[in-house]
Every structure is written in C-alpha cells, then in structure tokens.
Short mmCIF file of C-alpha atoms (C1' of nucleotides) in Angstrom, two decimals:
data_model
loop_
_atom_site.label_atom_id
_atom_site.label_comp_id
_atom_site.label_asym_id
_atom_site.label_seq_id
_atom_site.Cartn_x
_atom_site.Cartn_y
_atom_site.Cartn_z
CA UNK A 1 -0.16 -0.18 0.00
CA UNK A 2 1.98 2.83 -1.28
CA UNK A 3 2.02 6.39 0.16
CA UNK A 4 -0.26 5.55 2.90
CA UNK A 5 1.57 8.03 4.95
CA UNK A 6 -0.24 10.36 2.96
CA UNK A 7 -3.10 11.23 5.34
CA UNK A 8 -6.14 12.14 4.37
CA UNK A 9 -6.53 15.87 6.05
CA UNK A 10 -3.71 16.76 3.95
CA UNK A 11 -4.52 15.16 0.59
CA UNK A 12 -7.75 17.61 0.59
CA UNK A 13 -5.17 20.39 1.15
CA UNK A 14 -3.34 18.82 -2.15
CA UNK A 15 -6.20 18.74 -4.25
CA UNK A 16 -8.12 21.94 -2.90
CA UNK A 17 -4.67 23.44 -4.28
CA UNK A 18 -4.43 25.63 -0.47
CA UNK A 19 -1.09 27.04 -1.55
CA UNK A 20 -1.31 27.59 -5.48
CA UNK A 21 -4.44 29.62 -4.93
CA UNK A 22 -3.03 31.77 -1.83
CA UNK A 23 0.09 32.68 -4.35
CA UNK A 24 -2.64 33.64 -7.08
CA UNK A 25 -4.87 36.04 -4.48
CA UNK A 26 -1.43 37.95 -3.65
CA UNK A 27 -1.00 38.44 -7.30
CA UNK A 28 -4.46 39.35 -8.19
CA UNK A 29 -3.43 42.01 -5.28
CA UNK A 30 -0.43 42.94 -6.90
CA UNK A 31 -2.06 43.21 -10.04
CA UNK A 32 -4.94 45.65 -8.64
CA UNK A 33 -2.33 47.80 -6.38
CA UNK A 34 -0.20 48.31 -9.32
CA UNK A 35 -3.68 49.29 -11.26
CA UNK A 36 -2.87 46.40 -14.35
CA UNK A 37 -6.30 46.07 -15.37
CA UNK A 38 -5.87 42.19 -15.76
CA UNK A 39 -6.93 39.05 -14.13
CA UNK A 40 -4.58 36.00 -13.06
CA UNK A 41 -5.79 34.13 -15.94
CA UNK A 42 -5.77 36.57 -18.59
CA UNK A 43 -2.17 36.27 -16.83
CA UNK A 44 -1.23 33.08 -17.73
CA UNK A 45 -2.24 33.58 -21.38
CA UNK A 46 -0.21 36.84 -21.71
CA UNK A 47 3.15 34.93 -20.16
CA UNK A 48 3.09 32.66 -22.93
CA UNK A 49 2.48 35.07 -25.80
CA UNK A 50 5.30 36.98 -24.21
CA UNK A 51 7.45 34.56 -24.65
CA UNK A 52 6.28 34.07 -28.33
CA UNK A 53 3.74 35.68 -30.01
CA UNK A 54 1.73 34.59 -33.13
CA UNK A 55 1.09 30.93 -31.71
CA UNK A 56 -2.61 29.50 -32.02
CA UNK A 57 -6.09 29.51 -29.10
CA UNK A 58 -4.59 25.86 -29.40
CA UNK A 59 -1.46 26.57 -28.66
CA UNK A 60 -2.44 28.04 -25.84
CA UNK A 61 -5.03 25.73 -24.52
CA UNK A 62 -2.31 23.08 -24.65
CA UNK A 63 0.48 25.51 -22.59
CA UNK A 64 -1.86 26.94 -20.00
CA UNK A 65 -4.06 23.27 -19.72
CA UNK A 66 -6.71 24.94 -19.91
CA UNK A 67 -10.11 23.73 -23.18
CA UNK A 68 -10.96 25.85 -25.80
CA UNK A 69 -14.26 27.30 -24.75
CA UNK A 70 -11.96 28.73 -21.80
CA UNK A 71 -9.21 29.59 -24.39
CA UNK A 72 -11.98 31.68 -26.65
CA UNK A 73 -12.87 33.71 -23.56
CA UNK A 74 -9.63 34.67 -22.44
CA UNK A 75 -8.96 35.62 -25.95
CA UNK A 76 -12.25 37.38 -26.16
CA UNK A 77 -11.58 39.60 -23.03
CA UNK A 78 -7.59 40.17 -23.98
CA UNK A 79 -9.43 41.86 -27.17
CA UNK A 80 -12.07 43.91 -25.28
CA UNK A 81 -8.59 44.80 -23.51
CA UNK A 82 -6.72 45.71 -26.54
CA UNK A 83 -4.13 43.39 -25.23
CA UNK A 84 -4.77 40.93 -28.70
CA UNK A 85 -5.64 41.00 -32.13
CA UNK A 86 -6.69 37.71 -33.19
CA UNK A 87 -5.30 37.00 -36.99
CA UNK A 88 -6.53 34.49 -39.32
CA UNK A 89 -3.68 32.03 -40.55
CA UNK A 90 -2.42 32.60 -44.15
CA UNK A 91 -1.91 29.41 -44.57
CA UNK A 92 -4.74 27.73 -42.82
CA UNK A 93 -7.75 29.43 -42.33
CA UNK A 94 -9.31 27.70 -39.36
CA UNK A 95 -6.96 29.28 -37.55
CA UNK A 96 -6.34 32.30 -34.82
CA UNK A 97 -2.50 33.78 -34.76
CA UNK A 98 -2.99 35.44 -31.23
CA UNK A 99 -0.65 38.56 -31.51
CA UNK A 100 0.42 41.45 -28.84
CA UNK A 101 -1.01 44.96 -28.92
CA UNK A 102 1.48 47.53 -27.13
CA UNK A 103 -0.05 47.90 -24.54
CA UNK A 104 0.41 44.11 -23.41
CA UNK A 105 3.58 44.92 -24.81
CA UNK A 106 4.66 47.74 -22.18
CA UNK A 107 2.65 45.71 -19.66
CA UNK A 108 4.91 42.90 -19.41
CA UNK A 109 7.87 43.97 -17.74
CA UNK A 110 5.83 45.44 -14.40
CA UNK A 111 3.91 42.44 -14.09
CA UNK A 112 6.85 39.72 -14.40
CA UNK A 113 8.23 42.09 -11.41
CA UNK A 114 5.07 41.62 -9.46
CA UNK A 115 4.97 37.57 -10.10
CA UNK A 116 8.40 37.18 -9.51
CA UNK A 117 7.88 39.36 -6.20
CA UNK A 118 5.11 37.19 -5.04
CA UNK A 119 7.23 34.17 -5.21
CA UNK A 120 9.89 35.52 -3.74
CA UNK A 121 7.29 36.43 -0.85
CA UNK A 122 6.15 32.80 -0.91
CA UNK A 123 8.98 31.00 -0.20
CA UNK A 124 10.16 33.25 2.32
CA UNK A 125 12.06 30.52 4.74
CA UNK A 126 12.48 27.42 2.19
CA UNK A 127 15.44 26.20 1.53
CA UNK A 128 16.24 26.32 -2.30
CA UNK A 129 16.13 22.45 -2.25
CA UNK A 130 13.23 21.98 -0.79
CA UNK A 131 11.62 23.77 -4.13
CA UNK A 132 13.34 21.36 -5.91
CA UNK A 133 12.08 18.39 -4.90
CA UNK A 134 8.34 19.92 -4.23
CA UNK A 135 8.58 21.30 -7.72
CA UNK A 136 9.43 17.95 -8.81
CA UNK A 137 7.41 15.76 -6.62
CA UNK A 138 3.97 18.48 -8.33
CA UNK A 139 5.43 17.48 -12.20
CA UNK A 140 5.11 14.24 -11.40
CA UNK A 141 1.97 13.96 -10.45
CA UNK A 142 1.36 16.20 -13.17
CA UNK A 143 2.53 13.52 -15.65
CA UNK A 144 0.81 10.68 -13.92
CA UNK A 145 -2.32 12.14 -14.49
CA UNK A 146 -2.85 13.95 -17.64
CA UNK B 1 18.53 37.65 -3.84
CA UNK B 2 16.79 34.14 -1.81
CA UNK B 3 14.86 31.98 -4.05
CA UNK B 4 16.32 32.77 -7.17
CA UNK B 5 16.91 29.78 -8.74
CA UNK B 6 13.54 28.89 -8.65
CA UNK B 7 12.87 29.86 -12.64
CA UNK B 8 9.95 32.18 -14.17
CA UNK B 9 8.99 28.90 -16.31
CA UNK B 10 8.21 27.05 -13.38
CA UNK B 11 7.28 30.06 -11.32
CA UNK B 12 4.08 29.86 -13.30
CA UNK B 13 2.93 26.15 -13.03
CA UNK B 14 3.50 26.73 -9.30
CA UNK B 15 0.83 29.62 -9.29
CA UNK B 16 -1.63 28.37 -11.62
CA UNK B 17 -1.83 25.20 -9.95
CA UNK B 18 -0.77 22.48 -12.24
CA UNK B 19 -0.57 19.33 -10.33
CA UNK B 20 -4.08 20.32 -7.95
CA UNK B 21 -6.60 21.62 -10.73
CA UNK B 22 -5.17 18.11 -12.88
CA UNK B 23 -5.98 16.09 -9.02
CA UNK B 24 -9.90 17.49 -8.82
CA UNK B 25 -9.70 16.96 -12.35
CA UNK B 26 -9.46 12.95 -12.16
CA UNK B 27 -11.40 13.08 -9.09
CA UNK B 28 -14.26 14.80 -10.39
CA UNK B 29 -14.33 12.56 -13.23
CA UNK B 30 -14.03 9.40 -10.83
CA UNK B 31 -17.57 10.72 -9.18
CA UNK B 32 -19.49 11.16 -12.18
CA UNK B 33 -18.25 7.50 -13.60
CA UNK B 34 -19.32 6.43 -10.00
CA UNK B 35 -22.73 8.34 -10.77
CA UNK B 36 -21.39 10.71 -7.57
CA UNK B 37 -23.67 13.60 -8.39
CA UNK B 38 -21.04 15.85 -7.05
CA UNK B 39 -18.47 18.74 -7.51
CA UNK B 40 -15.20 18.13 -5.68
CA UNK B 41 -16.18 22.17 -4.40
CA UNK B 42 -19.25 20.51 -3.27
CA UNK B 43 -17.08 17.33 -1.87
CA UNK B 44 -14.50 19.60 0.11
CA UNK B 45 -17.77 21.20 1.89
CA UNK B 46 -19.15 17.56 2.60
CA UNK B 47 -15.65 16.33 3.43
CA UNK B 48 -15.65 19.14 6.58
CA UNK B 49 -18.99 17.73 7.85
CA UNK B 50 -18.35 14.59 7.13
CA UNK B 51 -15.70 15.45 10.34
CA UNK B 52 -17.64 17.60 11.82
CA UNK B 53 -21.54 18.39 11.54
CA UNK B 54 -23.40 21.41 12.62
CA UNK B 55 -20.48 23.85 12.49
CA UNK B 56 -21.51 27.42 10.94
CA UNK B 57 -20.78 28.82 7.20
CA UNK B 58 -18.07 30.96 9.09
CA UNK B 59 -16.56 28.02 9.87
CA UNK B 60 -16.60 26.14 6.69
CA UNK B 61 -14.91 29.66 4.76
CA UNK B 62 -11.92 29.08 7.52
CA UNK B 63 -11.85 25.68 6.62
CA UNK B 64 -12.23 25.53 2.50
CA UNK B 65 -10.55 28.40 2.61
CA UNK B 66 -13.53 30.11 0.87
CA UNK B 67 -15.28 33.52 1.16
CA UNK B 68 -18.82 33.85 2.97
CA UNK B 69 -20.02 34.24 -0.61
CA UNK B 70 -18.69 30.88 -2.01
CA UNK B 71 -20.07 29.09 0.65
CA UNK B 72 -23.36 30.89 0.84
CA UNK B 73 -24.17 29.63 -2.74
CA UNK B 74 -21.85 26.02 -2.56
CA UNK B 75 -24.57 25.71 0.96
CA UNK B 76 -27.96 26.53 -1.46
CA UNK B 77 -26.64 23.68 -4.20
CA UNK B 78 -25.61 20.84 -2.08
CA UNK B 79 -29.42 21.95 -0.10
CA UNK B 80 -30.43 21.77 -3.62
CA UNK B 81 -29.44 18.63 -4.50
CA UNK B 82 -30.69 17.46 -0.42
CA UNK B 83 -27.22 16.90 1.44
CA UNK B 84 -27.39 19.07 3.93
CA UNK B 85 -29.54 21.32 5.57
CA UNK B 86 -29.69 24.87 7.27
CA UNK B 87 -30.46 25.31 11.05
CA UNK B 88 -30.55 28.43 13.00
CA UNK B 89 -28.98 27.94 15.79
CA UNK B 90 -30.95 29.08 19.38
CA UNK B 91 -27.98 30.73 21.05
CA UNK B 92 -27.27 33.24 18.52
CA UNK B 93 -29.83 33.75 16.17
CA UNK B 94 -27.19 35.09 12.89
CA UNK B 95 -25.49 31.71 12.85
CA UNK B 96 -26.66 28.78 10.27
CA UNK B 97 -25.33 25.46 11.80
CA UNK B 98 -25.07 22.95 8.33
CA UNK B 99 -26.04 18.68 9.61
CA UNK B 100 -26.00 16.28 6.79
CA UNK B 101 -28.84 14.30 5.26
CA UNK B 102 -28.94 10.63 5.67
CA UNK B 103 -28.31 11.12 1.91
CA UNK B 104 -24.75 12.16 2.51
CA UNK B 105 -24.16 10.07 5.56
CA UNK B 106 -24.61 7.25 2.83
CA UNK B 107 -21.85 9.41 0.33
CA UNK B 108 -19.17 9.76 2.48
CA UNK B 109 -17.86 6.00 1.78
CA UNK B 110 -18.02 6.01 -1.61
CA UNK B 111 -16.57 9.68 -2.09
CA UNK B 112 -13.59 9.18 0.62
CA UNK B 113 -12.60 6.25 -1.07
CA UNK B 114 -12.62 8.23 -4.72
CA UNK B 115 -10.22 10.27 -3.18
CA UNK B 116 -8.34 7.86 -1.30
CA UNK B 117 -7.83 6.02 -5.02
CA UNK B 118 -7.26 9.43 -6.61
CA UNK B 119 -4.04 10.77 -4.49
CA UNK B 120 -2.26 7.11 -4.64
CA UNK B 121 -2.65 6.99 -8.74
CA UNK B 122 -1.41 10.95 -8.40
CA UNK B 123 1.90 9.75 -5.99
CA UNK B 124 2.99 6.91 -8.05
CA UNK B 125 6.36 6.61 -7.94
CA UNK B 126 7.28 9.56 -5.31
CA UNK B 127 9.32 8.60 -2.69
CA UNK B 128 7.18 9.28 1.16
CA UNK B 129 9.81 11.29 2.15
CA UNK B 130 9.54 13.60 -1.13
CA UNK B 131 5.81 14.08 -0.49
CA UNK B 132 6.54 14.94 3.30
CA UNK B 133 8.87 18.04 2.03
CA UNK B 134 6.59 18.95 -0.80
CA UNK B 135 3.57 19.28 2.05
CA UNK B 136 5.58 20.77 4.10
CA UNK B 137 7.06 23.83 1.55
CA UNK B 138 3.57 24.09 0.14
CA UNK B 139 2.21 24.81 3.79
CA UNK B 140 5.09 27.22 4.65
CA UNK B 141 3.82 28.97 1.42
CA UNK B 142 0.22 28.97 2.45
CA UNK B 143 1.16 30.55 5.95
CA UNK B 144 4.03 33.24 4.00
CA UNK B 145 0.90 34.76 2.18
CA UNK B 146 -2.04 33.85 4.31
"C1'" DT C 1 -30.43 51.55 27.81
"C1'" DT C 2 -28.72 53.50 23.87
"C1'" DT C 3 -26.00 53.60 19.86
"C1'" DG C 4 -22.08 52.26 17.27
"C1'" DA C 5 -19.02 48.31 15.75
"C1'" DA C 6 -18.21 43.76 14.66
"C1'" DT C 7 -20.18 39.65 13.00
"C1'" DA C 8 -23.25 35.87 10.19
"C1'" DG C 9 -25.05 35.56 6.05
"C1'" DT C 10 -26.80 36.96 1.54
"C1'" DT C 11 -27.07 39.36 -3.49
"C1'" DG C 12 -25.59 41.15 -7.08
"C1'" DC C 13 -21.99 41.83 -10.69
"C1'" DA C 14 -17.70 39.90 -13.57
"C1'" DC C 15 -15.13 36.76 -14.87
"C1'" DA C 16 -13.21 32.38 -15.27
"C1'" DA C 17 -14.35 26.40 -16.08
"C1'" DA C 18 -15.94 21.94 -17.51
"C1'" DC C 19 -19.04 20.14 -20.83
"C1'" DA C 20 -21.75 19.49 -24.89
"C1'" DA C 21 -23.08 21.05 -29.29
"C1'" DC C 22 -22.00 23.21 -32.69
"C1'" DT C 23 -19.61 25.66 -37.63
"C1'" DA C 24 -16.23 26.42 -40.59
"C1'" DT C 25 -11.76 24.34 -42.76
"C1'" DA C 26 -8.44 21.34 -43.55
"C1'" DT C 27 -7.06 16.37 -44.75
"C1'" DG C 28 -6.65 11.65 -46.51
"C1'" DC C 29 -8.42 8.12 -48.64
"C1'" DC C 30 -11.60 5.43 -52.43
"C1'" DG D 1 -13.07 14.80 -57.51
"C1'" DG D 2 -15.98 13.62 -53.47
"C1'" DC D 3 -16.82 12.16 -49.28
"C1'" DA D 4 -16.23 10.88 -44.52
"C1'" DT D 5 -12.77 12.72 -40.50
"C1'" DA D 6 -9.87 15.44 -38.32
"C1'" DT D 7 -9.27 19.57 -36.39
"C1'" DA D 8 -9.58 24.53 -35.12
"C1'" DG D 9 -12.67 27.13 -32.87
"C1'" DT D 10 -17.37 29.06 -30.40
"C1'" DT D 11 -21.23 29.19 -28.12
"C1'" DG D 12 -24.46 28.05 -24.59
"C1'" DT D 13 -25.70 26.14 -20.05
"C1'" DT D 14 -24.81 25.54 -15.04
"C1'" DT D 15 -21.26 25.69 -11.26
"C1'" DG D 16 -17.86 28.05 -9.07
"C1'" DT D 17 -14.97 32.90 -7.30
"C1'" DG D 18 -13.60 37.03 -5.90
"C1'" DC D 19 -15.05 41.46 -4.87
"C1'" DA D 20 -18.66 45.43 -3.13
"C1'" DA D 21 -22.30 46.87 -0.61
"C1'" DC D 22 -26.43 44.95 1.66
"C1'" DT D 23 -29.03 42.39 5.53
"C1'" DA D 24 -29.86 41.18 10.57
"C1'" DT D 25 -28.09 40.22 14.38
"C1'" DT D 26 -25.24 40.12 18.44
"C1'" DC D 27 -21.30 43.24 21.73
"C1'" DA D 28 -19.45 46.66 24.10
"C1'" DA D 29 -18.89 51.14 26.10
"C1'" DA D 30 -20.81 55.31 27.06
#
DNA sequence: TTTGAATAGTTGCACAAACAACTATATGCC
DNA sequence: GGCATATAGTTGTTTGTGCAACTATTCAAA
C-alpha cells in the first residue's frame, strides 16, 4: 500500500491547491494595487504570448492546460481590453494567430516583476533544495494524471 | 536574493496549480463515472461536515479557505441536492448550523474511497519522504501568504 | 439603555471553468 | 473530385470565485 502515510487531512489541501490559490490571490492583489487591470488567468495567457507571439489558440490551450472554450473567452476578454489581436492564419484559415498589442508589450516587465516578487514572498524560509523537491513532485503528479 | 533558482517557467505552474488542477479533474471524473452527482467543491465542503456536523458557514469558510459568498452558494446548491440542511442556531440567530442529510452520510465512504484512489494514482513513483517535503513546502507557502 | 461597531450571512456583478453541441476549414482515402 | 474524418474555434448552460454592498443580529462601551 504505497504512500499511505499521506493522510486524508493533507490530501485535502493538495487537491484544493491551497498554496497555489494563496499565491494567485496575492499576485492578483499586487496587480490591482499597481493598477494593472488584468486577471491572473489573463496574465497566464499573456505570459505565454510574451515568450512567443503569434501562436494559435490551440497552442494556448496546451500551454495553459485549459480547454478550447476557456481560451476562446480569455482571448475575447483580452481583445476587449486591447491587449491582443486575433489574426486569421494565411496557410490554414481555421487558425487564429494571437498577437500582442503595444499596450500588452508595455505590461510585460511590470507584471513579471510582480510575479517574481510574489514567488519570493511565498518562498521565504524555504531552502532552495526543498523547493526543487516540491517542484519535481508536482511535475510527477501532473505527469501521472495528464 | 533568495530562491532565485526558482525560474520563471516553473513559477508559472506553481501559481496556476497545474498539479492540483490535474488531481481535481481526475477526482471529478471518478465522481461522474461512479454516478456521484457532486462537484469537487461540494465534496470539499462535505469533507469537513463528515468530520464534524453542525458547524457554521463561517467555520466552513475558514476550513475551505473560501469567502462567505462562495460558501453561501455552495450550501445553497448542497441544499438543493438534499445533502445538507441549514439550521438556525438557538444561541446566536445570526448563525446557520449546517447538518448532513442521510443521503450525504451515505456518500461519505464511496467519495473518500475515490479521493484516496486519486491520490494514490497521483503519487505513483514518488517516495514518501519527498511527498512529505512537498507537503511542508506548500504549508510554508500558505502560511507566508495567508 | 442606547448607540456604534463587529460578526454572520445574502445578493448582484464580472470573470472563469467544464462539458456538450455546434460551424468552418483542412486532410486523406476511394 | 467527393466524401468521411479530424482539427480549430465558438456558443450555451451550469457551477464556482472574488469583490462590494447590503441586512440582521449581537456585543460593548458611554
């Protein structure tokens, strides 16, 4: 009976993602305070577009681990905020390529700075090697279930 | 500059809670397949009521790390499903004490069995001591931010 | 004892997630 | 070429979340 030391009480907070919820709320508050008018979910999409523009909505689904309707609506809202533009692909007219506006490009530095800050606050008092273990465990969990 | 080894790419999945999302989806599928007509969020409320009945909505807020409106609506829906009942407290009429119906009591064993199963699947190949480290890190993160 | 603050819960609104059903375009096989 | 199938994206519905504003009840202090 493997991993049975993992008792129910702790199981619960694993499933509900208490820690990641706390991080997300902290980051959202930082965005609000700084006057960055975006949600964490919108940020998570922008994050991938900052790394590479012009990817498809399907690419964003894979990158953010969301389904297609979720991405459709996130892109809808980002378009309303004038942060991204849908551009129909020349080669394959089913595909929308998503591009950043200048406004979104300007956000990158501040948003990523606040994200870094949040992570640093979250990890105060945690030795680097323990963070690495945690990261690896979470990756295995993800791989086991995906 | 502490914890700077925690690079942005990994930060991202920490914040979005990729692992806990994957666990929650797997458990939800198990509920659906087994014909348990409840959501993960409803389960997380029932989980605390199975431990102790008759607690207040505010207690459920603290236990589940949710705000009051979220609990109001979760209890609304659980009441519609005939799984819980609100009972006004005798001592303090502001308080709703939440009690389980017989139907909800019957769900406990099966639901917790499926939750255990999910956790075991998630943690295949992860040595117990690494699970412990992960748990501790997530607890510190939570404490740092709450 | 009355009044002001704190606490418990509810409601409205905007945003997001999961699922199913749908449209449009592309691909592959006969 | 034409048809079945796969892929990309959209829309509708239900559920949940976070914030602000609200009601009702309790508590505490002048």
